[in-house]
Short mmCIF file of C-alpha atoms and ligand atoms in Angstrom, two decimals:
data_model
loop_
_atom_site.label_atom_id
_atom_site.label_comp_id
_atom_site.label_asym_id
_atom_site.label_seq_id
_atom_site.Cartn_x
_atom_site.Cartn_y
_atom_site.Cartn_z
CA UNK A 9 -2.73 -27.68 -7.12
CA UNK A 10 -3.34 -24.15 -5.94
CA UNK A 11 0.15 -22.10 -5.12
CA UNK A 12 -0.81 -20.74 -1.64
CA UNK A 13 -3.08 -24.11 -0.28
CA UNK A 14 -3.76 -23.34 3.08
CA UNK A 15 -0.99 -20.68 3.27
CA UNK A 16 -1.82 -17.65 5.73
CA UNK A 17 -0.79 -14.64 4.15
CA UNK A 18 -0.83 -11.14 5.39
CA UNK A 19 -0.52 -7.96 2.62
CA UNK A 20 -0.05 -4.65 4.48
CA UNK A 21 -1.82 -1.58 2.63
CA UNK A 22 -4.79 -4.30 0.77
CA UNK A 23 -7.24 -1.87 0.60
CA UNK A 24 -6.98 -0.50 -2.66
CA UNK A 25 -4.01 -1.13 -5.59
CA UNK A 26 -2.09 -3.63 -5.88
CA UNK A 27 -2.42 -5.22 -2.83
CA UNK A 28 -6.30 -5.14 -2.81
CA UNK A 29 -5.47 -7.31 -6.37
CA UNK A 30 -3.14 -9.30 -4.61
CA UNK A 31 -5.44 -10.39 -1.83
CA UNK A 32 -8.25 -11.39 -4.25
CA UNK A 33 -5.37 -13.39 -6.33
CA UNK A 34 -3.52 -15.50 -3.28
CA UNK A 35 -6.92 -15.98 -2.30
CA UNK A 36 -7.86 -17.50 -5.46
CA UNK A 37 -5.02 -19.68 -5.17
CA UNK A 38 -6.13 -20.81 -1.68
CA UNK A 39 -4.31 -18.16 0.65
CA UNK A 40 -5.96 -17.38 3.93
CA UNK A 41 -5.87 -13.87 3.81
CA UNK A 42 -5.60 -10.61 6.04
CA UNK A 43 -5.25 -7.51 4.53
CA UNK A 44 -4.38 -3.87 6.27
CA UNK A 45 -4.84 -0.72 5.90
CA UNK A 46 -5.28 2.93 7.30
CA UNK A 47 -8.15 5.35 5.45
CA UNK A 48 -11.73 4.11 7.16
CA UNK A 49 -13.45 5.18 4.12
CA UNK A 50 -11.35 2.93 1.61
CA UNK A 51 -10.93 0.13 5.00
CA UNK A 52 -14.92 0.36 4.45
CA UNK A 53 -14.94 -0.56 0.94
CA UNK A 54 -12.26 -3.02 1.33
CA UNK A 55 -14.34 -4.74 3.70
CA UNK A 56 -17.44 -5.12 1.61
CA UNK A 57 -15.23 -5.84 -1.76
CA UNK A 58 -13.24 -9.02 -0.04
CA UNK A 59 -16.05 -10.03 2.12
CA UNK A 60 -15.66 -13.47 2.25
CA UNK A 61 -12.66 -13.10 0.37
CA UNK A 62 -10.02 -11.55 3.40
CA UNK A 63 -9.74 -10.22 6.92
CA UNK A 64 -9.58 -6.41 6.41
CA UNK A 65 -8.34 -4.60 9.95
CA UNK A 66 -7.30 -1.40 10.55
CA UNK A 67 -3.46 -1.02 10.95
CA UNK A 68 -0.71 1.03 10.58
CA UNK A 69 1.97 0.00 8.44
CA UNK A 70 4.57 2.20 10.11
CA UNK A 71 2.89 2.53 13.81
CA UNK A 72 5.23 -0.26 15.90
CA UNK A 73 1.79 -0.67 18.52
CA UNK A 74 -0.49 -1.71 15.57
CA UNK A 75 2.31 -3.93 13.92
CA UNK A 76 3.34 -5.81 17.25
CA UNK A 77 -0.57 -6.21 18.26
CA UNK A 78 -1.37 -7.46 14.63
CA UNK A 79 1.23 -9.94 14.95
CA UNK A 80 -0.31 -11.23 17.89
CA UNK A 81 -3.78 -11.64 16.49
CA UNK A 82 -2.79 -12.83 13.70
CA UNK A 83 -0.38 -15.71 15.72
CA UNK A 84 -3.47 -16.20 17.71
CA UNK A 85 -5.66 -17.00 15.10
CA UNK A 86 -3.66 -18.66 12.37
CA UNK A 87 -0.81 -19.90 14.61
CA UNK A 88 1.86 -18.66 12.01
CA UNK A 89 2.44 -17.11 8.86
CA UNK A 90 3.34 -17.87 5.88
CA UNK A 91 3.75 -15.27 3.29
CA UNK A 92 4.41 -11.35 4.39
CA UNK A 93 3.66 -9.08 1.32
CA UNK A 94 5.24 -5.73 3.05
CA UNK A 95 2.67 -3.67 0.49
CA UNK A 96 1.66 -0.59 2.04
CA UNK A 97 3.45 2.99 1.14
CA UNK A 98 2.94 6.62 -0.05
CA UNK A 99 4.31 8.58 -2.49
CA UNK A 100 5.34 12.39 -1.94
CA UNK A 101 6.56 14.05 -4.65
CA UNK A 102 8.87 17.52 -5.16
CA UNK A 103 11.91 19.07 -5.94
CA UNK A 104 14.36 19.17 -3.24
CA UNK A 105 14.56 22.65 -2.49
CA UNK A 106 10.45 22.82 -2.13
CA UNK A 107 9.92 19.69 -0.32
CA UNK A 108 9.10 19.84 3.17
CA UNK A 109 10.88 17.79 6.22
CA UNK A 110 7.81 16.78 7.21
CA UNK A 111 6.89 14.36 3.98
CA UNK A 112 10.46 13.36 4.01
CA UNK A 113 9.51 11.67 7.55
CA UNK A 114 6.62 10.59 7.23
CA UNK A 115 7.64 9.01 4.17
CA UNK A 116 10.43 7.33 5.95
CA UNK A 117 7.84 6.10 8.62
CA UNK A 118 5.76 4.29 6.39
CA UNK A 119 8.03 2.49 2.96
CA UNK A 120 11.04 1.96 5.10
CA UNK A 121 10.58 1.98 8.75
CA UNK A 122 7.52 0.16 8.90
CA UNK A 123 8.63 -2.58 6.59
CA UNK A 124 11.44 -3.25 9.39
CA UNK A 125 9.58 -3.06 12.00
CA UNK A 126 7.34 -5.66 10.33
CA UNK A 127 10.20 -7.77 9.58
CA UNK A 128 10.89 -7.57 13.42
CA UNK A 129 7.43 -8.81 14.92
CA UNK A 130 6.50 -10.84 11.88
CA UNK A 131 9.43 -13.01 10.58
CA UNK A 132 9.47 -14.63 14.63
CA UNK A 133 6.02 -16.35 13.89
CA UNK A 134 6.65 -17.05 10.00
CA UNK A 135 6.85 -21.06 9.39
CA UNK A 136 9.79 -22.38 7.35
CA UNK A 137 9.31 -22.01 3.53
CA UNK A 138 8.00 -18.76 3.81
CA UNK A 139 8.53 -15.93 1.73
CA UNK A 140 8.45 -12.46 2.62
CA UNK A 141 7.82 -9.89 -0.98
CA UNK A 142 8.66 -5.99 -0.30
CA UNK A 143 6.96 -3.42 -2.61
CA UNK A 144 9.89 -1.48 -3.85
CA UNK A 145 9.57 0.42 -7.04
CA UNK A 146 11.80 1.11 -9.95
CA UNK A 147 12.54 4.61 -8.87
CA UNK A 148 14.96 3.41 -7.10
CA UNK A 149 17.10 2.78 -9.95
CA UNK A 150 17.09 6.01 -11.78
CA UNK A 151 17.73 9.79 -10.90
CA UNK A 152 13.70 11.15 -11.80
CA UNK A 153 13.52 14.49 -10.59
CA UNK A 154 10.90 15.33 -7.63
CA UNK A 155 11.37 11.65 -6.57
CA UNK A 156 14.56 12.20 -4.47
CA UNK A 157 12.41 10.95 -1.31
CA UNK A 158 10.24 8.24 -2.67
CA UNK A 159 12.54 6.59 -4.65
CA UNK A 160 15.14 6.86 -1.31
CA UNK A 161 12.64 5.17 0.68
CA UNK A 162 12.60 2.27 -2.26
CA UNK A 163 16.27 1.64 -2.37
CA UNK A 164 16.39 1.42 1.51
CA UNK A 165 14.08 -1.39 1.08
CA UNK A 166 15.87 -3.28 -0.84
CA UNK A 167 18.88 -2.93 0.41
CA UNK A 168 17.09 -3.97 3.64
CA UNK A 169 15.65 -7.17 1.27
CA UNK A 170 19.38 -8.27 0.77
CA UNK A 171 19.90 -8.28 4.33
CA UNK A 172 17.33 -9.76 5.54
CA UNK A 173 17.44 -12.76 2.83
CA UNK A 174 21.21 -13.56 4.46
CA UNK A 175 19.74 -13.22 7.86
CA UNK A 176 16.63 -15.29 7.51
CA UNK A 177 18.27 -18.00 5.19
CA UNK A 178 19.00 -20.54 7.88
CA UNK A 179 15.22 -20.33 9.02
CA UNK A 180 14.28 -21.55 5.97
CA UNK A 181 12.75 -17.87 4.54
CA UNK A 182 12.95 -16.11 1.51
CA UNK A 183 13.16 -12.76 1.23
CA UNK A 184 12.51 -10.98 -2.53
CA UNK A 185 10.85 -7.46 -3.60
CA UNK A 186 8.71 -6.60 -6.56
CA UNK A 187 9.57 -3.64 -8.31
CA UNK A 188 6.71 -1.85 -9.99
CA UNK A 189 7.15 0.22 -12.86
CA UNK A 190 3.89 3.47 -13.31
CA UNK A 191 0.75 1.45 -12.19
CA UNK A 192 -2.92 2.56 -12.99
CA UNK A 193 -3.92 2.67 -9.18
CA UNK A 194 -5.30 4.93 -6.75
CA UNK A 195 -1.64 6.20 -5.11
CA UNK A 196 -1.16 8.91 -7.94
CA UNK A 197 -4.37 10.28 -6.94
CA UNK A 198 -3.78 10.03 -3.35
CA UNK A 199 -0.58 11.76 -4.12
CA UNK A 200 -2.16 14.47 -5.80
CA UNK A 201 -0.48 13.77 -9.46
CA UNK A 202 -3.62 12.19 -10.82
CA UNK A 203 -3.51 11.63 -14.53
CA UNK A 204 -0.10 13.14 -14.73
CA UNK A 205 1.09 9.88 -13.94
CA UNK A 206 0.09 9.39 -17.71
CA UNK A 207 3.17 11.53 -19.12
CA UNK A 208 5.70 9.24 -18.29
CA UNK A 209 4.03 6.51 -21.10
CA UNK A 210 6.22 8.15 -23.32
CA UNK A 211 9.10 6.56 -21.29
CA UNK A 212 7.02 3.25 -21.02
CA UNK A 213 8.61 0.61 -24.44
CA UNK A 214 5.19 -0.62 -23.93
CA UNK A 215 3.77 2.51 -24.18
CA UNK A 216 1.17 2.16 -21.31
CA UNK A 217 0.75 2.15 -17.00
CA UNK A 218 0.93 -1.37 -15.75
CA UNK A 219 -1.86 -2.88 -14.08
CA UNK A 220 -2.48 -3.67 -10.51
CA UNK A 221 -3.51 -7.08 -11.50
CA UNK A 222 -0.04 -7.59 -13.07
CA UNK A 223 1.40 -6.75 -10.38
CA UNK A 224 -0.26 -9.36 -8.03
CA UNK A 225 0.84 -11.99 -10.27
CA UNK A 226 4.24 -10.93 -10.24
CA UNK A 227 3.76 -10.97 -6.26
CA UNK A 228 2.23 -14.14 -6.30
CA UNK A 229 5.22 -15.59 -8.32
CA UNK A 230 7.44 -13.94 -5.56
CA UNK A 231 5.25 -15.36 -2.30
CA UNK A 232 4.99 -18.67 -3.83
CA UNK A 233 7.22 -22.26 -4.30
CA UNK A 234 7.51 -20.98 -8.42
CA UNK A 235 10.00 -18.98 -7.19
CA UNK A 236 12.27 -21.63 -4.74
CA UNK A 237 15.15 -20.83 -5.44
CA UNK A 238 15.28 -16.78 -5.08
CA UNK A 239 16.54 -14.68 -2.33
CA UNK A 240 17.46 -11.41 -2.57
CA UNK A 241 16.36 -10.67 -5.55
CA UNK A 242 14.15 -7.29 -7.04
CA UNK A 243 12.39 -8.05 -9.93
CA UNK A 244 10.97 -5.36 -12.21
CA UNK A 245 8.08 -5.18 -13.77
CA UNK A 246 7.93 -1.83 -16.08
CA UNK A 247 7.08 -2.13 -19.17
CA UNK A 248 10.99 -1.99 -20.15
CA UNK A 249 10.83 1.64 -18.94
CA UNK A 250 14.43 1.02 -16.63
CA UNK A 251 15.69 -1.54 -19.18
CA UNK A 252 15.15 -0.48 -22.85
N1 LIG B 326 1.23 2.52 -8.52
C1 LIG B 326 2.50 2.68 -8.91
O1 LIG B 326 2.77 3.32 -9.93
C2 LIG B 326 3.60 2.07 -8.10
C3 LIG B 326 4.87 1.98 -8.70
C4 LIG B 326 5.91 1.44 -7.95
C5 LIG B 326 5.70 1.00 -6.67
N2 LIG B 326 4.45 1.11 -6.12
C6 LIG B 326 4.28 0.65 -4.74
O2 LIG B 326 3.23 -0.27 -4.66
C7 LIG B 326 2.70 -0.27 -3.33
C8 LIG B 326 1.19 -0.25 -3.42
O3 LIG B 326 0.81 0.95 -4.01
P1 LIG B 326 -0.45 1.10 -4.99
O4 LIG B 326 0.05 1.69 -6.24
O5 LIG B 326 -1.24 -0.12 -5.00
O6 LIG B 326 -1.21 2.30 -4.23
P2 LIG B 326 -2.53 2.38 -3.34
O7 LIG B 326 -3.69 1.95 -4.13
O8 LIG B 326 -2.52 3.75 -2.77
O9 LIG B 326 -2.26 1.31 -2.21
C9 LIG B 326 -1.50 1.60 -1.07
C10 LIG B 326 -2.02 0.79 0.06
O10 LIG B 326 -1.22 1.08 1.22
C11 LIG B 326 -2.09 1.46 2.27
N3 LIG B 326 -1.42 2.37 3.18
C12 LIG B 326 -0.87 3.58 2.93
N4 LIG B 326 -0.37 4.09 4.06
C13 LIG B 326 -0.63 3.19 5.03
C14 LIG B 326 -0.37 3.14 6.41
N5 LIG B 326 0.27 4.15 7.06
N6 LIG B 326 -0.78 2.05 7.11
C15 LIG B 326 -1.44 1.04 6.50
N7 LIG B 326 -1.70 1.03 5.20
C16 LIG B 326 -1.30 2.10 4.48
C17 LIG B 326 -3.28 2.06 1.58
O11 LIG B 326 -4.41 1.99 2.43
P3 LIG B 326 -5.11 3.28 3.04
O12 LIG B 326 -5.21 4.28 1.94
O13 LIG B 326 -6.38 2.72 3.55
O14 LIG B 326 -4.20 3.70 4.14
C18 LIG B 326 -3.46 1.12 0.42
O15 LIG B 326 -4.13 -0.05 0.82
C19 LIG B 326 3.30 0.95 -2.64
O16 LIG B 326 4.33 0.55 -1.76
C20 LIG B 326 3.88 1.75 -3.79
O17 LIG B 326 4.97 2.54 -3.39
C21 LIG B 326 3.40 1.63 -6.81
#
C-alpha cells in the first residue's frame, strides 16, 4: 500500500530543493501533486522535470492574492486537500548591525507570514486526517551568528505549528514541522553563500550536508498515517549537529 493513495497534496516552493524531492517522492507513493513556486526560469525547469509527475503553477508563497486564488483552483479541481507541505522560504544572512530592514521584511513575508496566511485559506478545504508539515530549520534552536533573521523567521513557525496543532485538533488535522539541518540544495546559492555552506561540516557528527532527498522522506513520514499519532511536534534532521 502506497502512503499518500489518492491523497492531493500541495508543497509550496517545489521547484527546486527539497520540495522539488518531495514532490517526486509523495508522488511515488501515489500523491496527486501541485507544486509552487516563484523564479520563471527554475518554474520552467520544474515544469519539464515533473512533467507528468506534478502541477507546477506560479505562486507566491507570501502574496495573500496568489495563496487565496490557489486555494480556489486547487478546491476546484481536487475538491480538497489533503496534505499542506508549507515548503517555500529564503534565507538572508548578516550580522545585525549590517543587515538591512528590508531583508528582515521580506524575510518575514515569505517563512512566516505566508505560512499563516496559507494556514488561513488552506486548512478550510483540508479533509479530516490531514496533515499539514512546516519547513522550519534547526537554526532556530541555536544562537549562529548572521542568522538572527532566518533562524527568527524559523522559530515563529513553529511556535505557530504548536498553535495551530491545538486549533485544528478537533477537525481531525495534524499539524508537525521538519527541521532541516545544512542541506546540499540550491538556497545557499540563491543566498549568495554558495559552498560556504560547506564550513559548518565541521559542526556536522556526521561530518557532511544532508540531502534533499532525506529530507523528503522525513516529510513524507510527517504528511503521512506513519506518523498518527504526532501533533506539534519539530523533528530534526541534522546530522546530530543541534544534538551531539
Ligand atoms: N537547505 C538547507 O540547508 C535548509 C536547512 C534548513 C531549512 N531549510 C528550509 O527548507 C525549505 C526549502 O529550502 P531548500 O533548501 O530546498 O531551498 P531551495 O532549493 O531554494 O527551495 C526553496 C523553494 O521555495 C521557493 N520559493 C522561494 N520564495 C518563494 C516565494 N516567494 N513564493 C513561492 N515559492 C518560493 C523556491 O522557488 P523559486 O526559487 O522558484 O521561487 C524553491 O522552490 C526552506 O523553507 C528552507 O528555509 C533548508
Amino acid at each position: 500500500m502506497k502512503k499518500l493513495e489518492n491523497k492531493t497534496v500541495l508543497i509550496t516552493g517545489g521547484t527546486t530543493g527539497i520540495g522539488f524531492e518531495a514532490a517526486k517522492l509523495f508522488a511515488l507513493e501515489g500523491a496527486k501533486v501541485t507544486v509552487t513556486g516563484s523564479n520563471p526560469a527554475t518554474l520552467d525547469h520544474a515544469r519539464s522535470a515533473l512533467d507528468g509527475i506534478a502541477d507546477v503553477i506560479a505562486s507566491d508563497a507570501g502574496v495573500s492574492a496568489d495563496i487565496e486564488k490557489l486555494a480556489r483552483e486547487i478546491q476546484a479541481k481536487y475538491g480538497a486537500l489533503d496534505v499542506l507541505f508549507l515548503n517555500a522560504g529564503i534565507t538572508r544572512y548578516g550580522l545585525i548591525t549590517s543587515m538591512d530592514e528590508a531583508a528582515l521584511d521580506e524575510s518575514f513575508r515569505v517563512n512566516f507570514k505566508g505560512p499563516w496566511l496559507a494556514l488561513k485559506h488552506f486548512t478550510p478545504i483540508m479533509r479530516r486526517g490531514g496533515s499539514v508539515v512546516f519547513n522550519t530549520s534547526c537554526t532556530n534552536q541555536q544562537g549562529t551568528p548572521y542568522t538572527s533573521v532566518y533562524a527568527a523567521t524559523k522559530a515563529a513557525l513553529r511556535s505557530l505549528a504548536r498553535t495551530a496543532a491545538a486549533e485544528l485538533a478537533e477537525s481531525g488535522i495534524r499539524v508537525n514541522a521538519l527541521s532541516p539541518g545544512p542541506t546540499d540544495t540550491p538556497i545557499h546559492a540563491k543566498s549568495g553563500i554558495g559552498d560556504a555552506v560547506r564550513s559548518v561540516i565541521s559542526r556536522i557528527p556526521l561530518k557532511r550536508l544532508g540531502t534533499a532527498e532525506e529530507m523528503a522522506k522525513a516529510a513524507l513520514f510527517l504528511a503521512s498515517d506513519d506518523s498518527s499519532f504526532m501533533t506539534g511536534e519539530e523533528i530534526v534532521v541534522d546530522g546530530g549537529m543541534t544534538r551531539v
